[in-house]
Tab-separated table of N, CA and C in Angstrom:
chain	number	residue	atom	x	y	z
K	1193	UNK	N	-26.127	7.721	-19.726
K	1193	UNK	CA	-25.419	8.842	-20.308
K	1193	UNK	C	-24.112	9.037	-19.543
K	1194	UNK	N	-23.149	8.736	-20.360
K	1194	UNK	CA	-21.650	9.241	-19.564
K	1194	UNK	C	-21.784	10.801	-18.724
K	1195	UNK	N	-20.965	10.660	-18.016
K	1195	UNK	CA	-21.048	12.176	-16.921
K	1195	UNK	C	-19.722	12.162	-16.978
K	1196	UNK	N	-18.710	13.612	-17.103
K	1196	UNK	CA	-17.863	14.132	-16.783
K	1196	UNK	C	-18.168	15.069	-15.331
K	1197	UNK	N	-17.666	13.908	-14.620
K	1197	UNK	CA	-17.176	14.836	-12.970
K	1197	UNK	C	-16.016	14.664	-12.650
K	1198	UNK	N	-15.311	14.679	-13.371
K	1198	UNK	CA	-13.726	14.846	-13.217
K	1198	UNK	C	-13.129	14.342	-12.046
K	1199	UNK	N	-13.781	12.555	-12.013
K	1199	UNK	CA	-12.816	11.627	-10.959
K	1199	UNK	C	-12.402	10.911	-12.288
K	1200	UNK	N	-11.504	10.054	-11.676
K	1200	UNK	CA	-10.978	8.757	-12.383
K	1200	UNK	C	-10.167	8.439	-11.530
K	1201	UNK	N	-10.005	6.613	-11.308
K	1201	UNK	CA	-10.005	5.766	-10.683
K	1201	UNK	C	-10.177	4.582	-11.336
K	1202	UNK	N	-9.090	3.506	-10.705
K	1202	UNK	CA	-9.436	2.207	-11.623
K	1202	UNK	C	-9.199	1.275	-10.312
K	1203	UNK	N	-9.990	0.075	-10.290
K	1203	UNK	CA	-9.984	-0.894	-9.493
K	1203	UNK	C	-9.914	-2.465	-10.355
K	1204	UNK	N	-8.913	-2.970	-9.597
K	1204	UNK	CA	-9.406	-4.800	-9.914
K	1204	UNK	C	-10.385	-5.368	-10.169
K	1205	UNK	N	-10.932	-6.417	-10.414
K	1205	UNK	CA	-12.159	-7.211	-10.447
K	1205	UNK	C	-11.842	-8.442	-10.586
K	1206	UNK	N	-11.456	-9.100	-9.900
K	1206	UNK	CA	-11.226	-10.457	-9.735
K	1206	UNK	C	-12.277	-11.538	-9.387
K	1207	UNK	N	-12.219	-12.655	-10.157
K	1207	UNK	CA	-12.867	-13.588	-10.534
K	1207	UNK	C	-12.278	-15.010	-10.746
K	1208	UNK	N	-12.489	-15.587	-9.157
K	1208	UNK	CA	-11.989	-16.572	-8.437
K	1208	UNK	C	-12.824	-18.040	-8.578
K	1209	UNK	N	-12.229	-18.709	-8.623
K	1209	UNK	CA	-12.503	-20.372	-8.469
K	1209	UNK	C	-11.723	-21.651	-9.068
K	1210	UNK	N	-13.027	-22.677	-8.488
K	1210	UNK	CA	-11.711	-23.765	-8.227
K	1210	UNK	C	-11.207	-24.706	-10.014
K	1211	UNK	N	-10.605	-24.648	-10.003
K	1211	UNK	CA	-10.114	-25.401	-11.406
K	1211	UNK	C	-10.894	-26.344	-11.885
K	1212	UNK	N	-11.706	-27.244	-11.068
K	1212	UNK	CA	-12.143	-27.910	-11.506
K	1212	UNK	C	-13.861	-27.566	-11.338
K	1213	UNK	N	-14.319	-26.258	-11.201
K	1213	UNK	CA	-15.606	-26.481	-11.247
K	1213	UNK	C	-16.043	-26.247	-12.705
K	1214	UNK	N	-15.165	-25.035	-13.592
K	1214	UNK	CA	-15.641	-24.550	-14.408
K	1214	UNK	C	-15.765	-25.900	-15.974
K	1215	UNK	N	-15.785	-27.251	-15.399
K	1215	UNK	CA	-16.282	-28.072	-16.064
K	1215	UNK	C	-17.954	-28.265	-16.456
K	1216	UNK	N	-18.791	-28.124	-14.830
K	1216	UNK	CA	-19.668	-28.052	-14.821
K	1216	UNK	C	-20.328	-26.746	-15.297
K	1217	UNK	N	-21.481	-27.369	-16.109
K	1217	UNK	CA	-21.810	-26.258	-17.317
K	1217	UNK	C	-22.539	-24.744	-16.872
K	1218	UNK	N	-23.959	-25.210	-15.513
K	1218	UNK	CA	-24.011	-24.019	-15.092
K	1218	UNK	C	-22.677	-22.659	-14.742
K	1219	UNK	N	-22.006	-23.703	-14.160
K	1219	UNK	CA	-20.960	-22.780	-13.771
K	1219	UNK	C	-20.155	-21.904	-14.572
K	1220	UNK	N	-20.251	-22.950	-15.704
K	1220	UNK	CA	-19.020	-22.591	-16.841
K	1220	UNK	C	-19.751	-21.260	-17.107
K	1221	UNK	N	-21.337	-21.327	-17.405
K	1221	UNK	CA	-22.092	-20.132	-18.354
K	1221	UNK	C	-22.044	-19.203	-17.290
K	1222	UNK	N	-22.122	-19.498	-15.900
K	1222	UNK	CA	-21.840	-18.127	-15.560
K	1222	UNK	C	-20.512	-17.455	-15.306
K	1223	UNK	N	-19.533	-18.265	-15.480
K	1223	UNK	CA	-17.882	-17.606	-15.440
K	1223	UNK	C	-18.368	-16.861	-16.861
K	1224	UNK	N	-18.459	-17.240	-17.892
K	1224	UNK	CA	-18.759	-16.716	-19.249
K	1224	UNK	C	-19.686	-15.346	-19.415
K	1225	UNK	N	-20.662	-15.867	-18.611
K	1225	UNK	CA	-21.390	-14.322	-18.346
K	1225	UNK	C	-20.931	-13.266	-17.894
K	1226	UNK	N	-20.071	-13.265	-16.258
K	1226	UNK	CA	-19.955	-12.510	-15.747
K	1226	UNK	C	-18.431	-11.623	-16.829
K	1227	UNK	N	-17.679	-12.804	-17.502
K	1227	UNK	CA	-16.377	-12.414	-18.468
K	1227	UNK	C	-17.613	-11.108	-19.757
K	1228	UNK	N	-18.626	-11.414	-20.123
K	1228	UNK	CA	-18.912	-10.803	-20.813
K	1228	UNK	C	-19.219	-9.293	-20.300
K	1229	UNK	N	-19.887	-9.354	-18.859
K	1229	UNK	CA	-19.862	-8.046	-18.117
K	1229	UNK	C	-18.867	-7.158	-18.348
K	1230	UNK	N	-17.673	-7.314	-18.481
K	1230	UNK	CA	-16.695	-6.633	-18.202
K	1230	UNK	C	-15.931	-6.772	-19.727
K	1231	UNK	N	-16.444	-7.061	-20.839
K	1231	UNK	CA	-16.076	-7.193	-21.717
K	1231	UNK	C	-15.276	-5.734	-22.637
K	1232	UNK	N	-13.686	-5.697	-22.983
K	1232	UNK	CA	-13.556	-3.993	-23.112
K	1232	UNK	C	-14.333	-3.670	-24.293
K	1233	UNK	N	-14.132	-4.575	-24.940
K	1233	UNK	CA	-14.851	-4.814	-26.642
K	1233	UNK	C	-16.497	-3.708	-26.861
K	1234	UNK	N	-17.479	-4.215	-25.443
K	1234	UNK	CA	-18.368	-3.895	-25.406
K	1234	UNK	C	-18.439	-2.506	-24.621
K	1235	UNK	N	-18.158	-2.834	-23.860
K	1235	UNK	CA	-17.466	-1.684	-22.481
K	1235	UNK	C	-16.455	-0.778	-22.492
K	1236	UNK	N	-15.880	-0.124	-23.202
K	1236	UNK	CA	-14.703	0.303	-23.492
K	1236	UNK	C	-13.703	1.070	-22.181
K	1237	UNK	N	-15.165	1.583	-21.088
K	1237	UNK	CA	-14.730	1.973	-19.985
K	1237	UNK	C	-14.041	1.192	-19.298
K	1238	UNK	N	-13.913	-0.490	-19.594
K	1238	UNK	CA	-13.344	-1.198	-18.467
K	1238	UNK	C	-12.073	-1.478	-19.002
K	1239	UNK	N	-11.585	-0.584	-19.895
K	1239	UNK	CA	-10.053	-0.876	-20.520
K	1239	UNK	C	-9.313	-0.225	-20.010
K	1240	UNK	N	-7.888	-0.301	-19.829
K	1240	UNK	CA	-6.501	-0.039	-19.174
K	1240	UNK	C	-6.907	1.898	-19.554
K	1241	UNK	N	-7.117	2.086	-20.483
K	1241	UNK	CA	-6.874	3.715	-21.085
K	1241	UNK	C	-8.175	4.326	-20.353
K	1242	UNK	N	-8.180	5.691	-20.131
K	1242	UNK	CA	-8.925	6.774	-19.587
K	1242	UNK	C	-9.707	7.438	-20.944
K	1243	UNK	N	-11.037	6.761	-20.786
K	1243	UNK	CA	-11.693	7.788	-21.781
K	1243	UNK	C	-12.560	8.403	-21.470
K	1244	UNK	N	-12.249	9.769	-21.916
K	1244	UNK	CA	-13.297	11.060	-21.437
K	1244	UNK	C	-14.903	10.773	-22.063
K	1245	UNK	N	-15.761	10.949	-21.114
K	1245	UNK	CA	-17.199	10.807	-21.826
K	1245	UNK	C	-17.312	11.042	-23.428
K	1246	UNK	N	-17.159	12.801	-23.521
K	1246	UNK	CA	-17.257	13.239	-24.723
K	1246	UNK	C	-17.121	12.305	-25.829
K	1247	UNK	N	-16.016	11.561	-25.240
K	1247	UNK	CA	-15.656	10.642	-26.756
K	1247	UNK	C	-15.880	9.606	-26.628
K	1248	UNK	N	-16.830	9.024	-25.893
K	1248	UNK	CA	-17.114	7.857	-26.219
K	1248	UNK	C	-18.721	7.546	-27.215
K	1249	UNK	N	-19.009	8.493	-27.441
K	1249	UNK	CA	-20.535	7.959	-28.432
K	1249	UNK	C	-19.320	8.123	-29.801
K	1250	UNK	N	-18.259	8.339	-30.187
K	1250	UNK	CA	-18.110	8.319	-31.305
K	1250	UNK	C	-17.085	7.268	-31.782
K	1251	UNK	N	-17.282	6.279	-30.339
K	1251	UNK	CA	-16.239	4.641	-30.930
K	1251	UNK	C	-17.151	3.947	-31.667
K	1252	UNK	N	-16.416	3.384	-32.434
K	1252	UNK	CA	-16.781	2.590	-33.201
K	1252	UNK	C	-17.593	1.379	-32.765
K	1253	UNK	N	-17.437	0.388	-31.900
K	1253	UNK	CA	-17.750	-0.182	-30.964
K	1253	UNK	C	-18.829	0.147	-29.885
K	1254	UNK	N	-18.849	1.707	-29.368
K	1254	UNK	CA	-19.728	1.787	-28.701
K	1254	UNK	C	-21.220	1.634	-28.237
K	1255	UNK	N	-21.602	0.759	-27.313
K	1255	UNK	CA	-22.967	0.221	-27.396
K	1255	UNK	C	-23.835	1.083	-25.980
K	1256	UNK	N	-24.840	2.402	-26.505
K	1256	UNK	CA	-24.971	3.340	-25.135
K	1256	UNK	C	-25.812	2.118	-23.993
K	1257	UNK	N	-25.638	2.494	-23.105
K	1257	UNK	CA	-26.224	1.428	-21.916
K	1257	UNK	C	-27.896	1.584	-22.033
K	1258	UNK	N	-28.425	2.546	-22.256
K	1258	UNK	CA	-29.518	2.519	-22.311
K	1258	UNK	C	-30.466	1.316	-23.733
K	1259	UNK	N	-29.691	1.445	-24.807
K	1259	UNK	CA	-30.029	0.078	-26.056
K	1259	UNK	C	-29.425	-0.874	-25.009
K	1260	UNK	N	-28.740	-1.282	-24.810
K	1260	UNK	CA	-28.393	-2.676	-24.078
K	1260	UNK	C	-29.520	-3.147	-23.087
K	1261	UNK	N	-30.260	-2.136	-22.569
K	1261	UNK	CA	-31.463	-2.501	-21.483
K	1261	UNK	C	-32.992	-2.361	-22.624
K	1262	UNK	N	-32.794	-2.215	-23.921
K	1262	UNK	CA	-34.052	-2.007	-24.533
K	1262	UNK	C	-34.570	-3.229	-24.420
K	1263	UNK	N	-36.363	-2.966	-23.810
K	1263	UNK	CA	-37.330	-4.118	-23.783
K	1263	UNK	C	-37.308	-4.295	-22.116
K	1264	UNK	N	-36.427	-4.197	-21.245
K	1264	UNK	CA	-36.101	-4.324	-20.329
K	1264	UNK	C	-36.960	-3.473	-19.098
K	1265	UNK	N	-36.394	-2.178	-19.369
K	1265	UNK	CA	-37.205	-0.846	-19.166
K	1265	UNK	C	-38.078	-0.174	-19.688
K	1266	UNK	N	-39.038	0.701	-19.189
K	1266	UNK	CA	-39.479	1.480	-20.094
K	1266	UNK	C	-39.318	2.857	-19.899
């Protein structure tokens, strides 16, 4: 559940390596994975813009974190 506590803050996330590993396939799927983590598409929080909780159950796009863990948890 989003929380409004009235910080905001944005940090980097950089995702480093060598040119030639991401040939090899384990590797490749996890550069790919971790790109999907942070995906804005899915995530909307990890985009350049500031969005207030309130409004995020009503994007279009929005997927709440708790369905993303269904089966997972109980």
């Amino acid at each position: 559940m989003p929380v409004d506590c009235s910080l905001s803050f944005r940090l980097d996330v950089w995702l480093t390596y060598r040119p030639d590993v991401d040939r090899i396939p384990r590797v490749r799927t996890a550069i790919d994975w971790l790109r999907a983590c942070f995906d804005v598409r899915l995530f909307p929080f990890f985009g350049k813009d500031r969005i207030h909780p309130r409004d995020m159950a009503s994007m279009e796009n929005y997927v709440a974190l708790s369905d993303l863990f269904k089966g997972f948890v109980r």
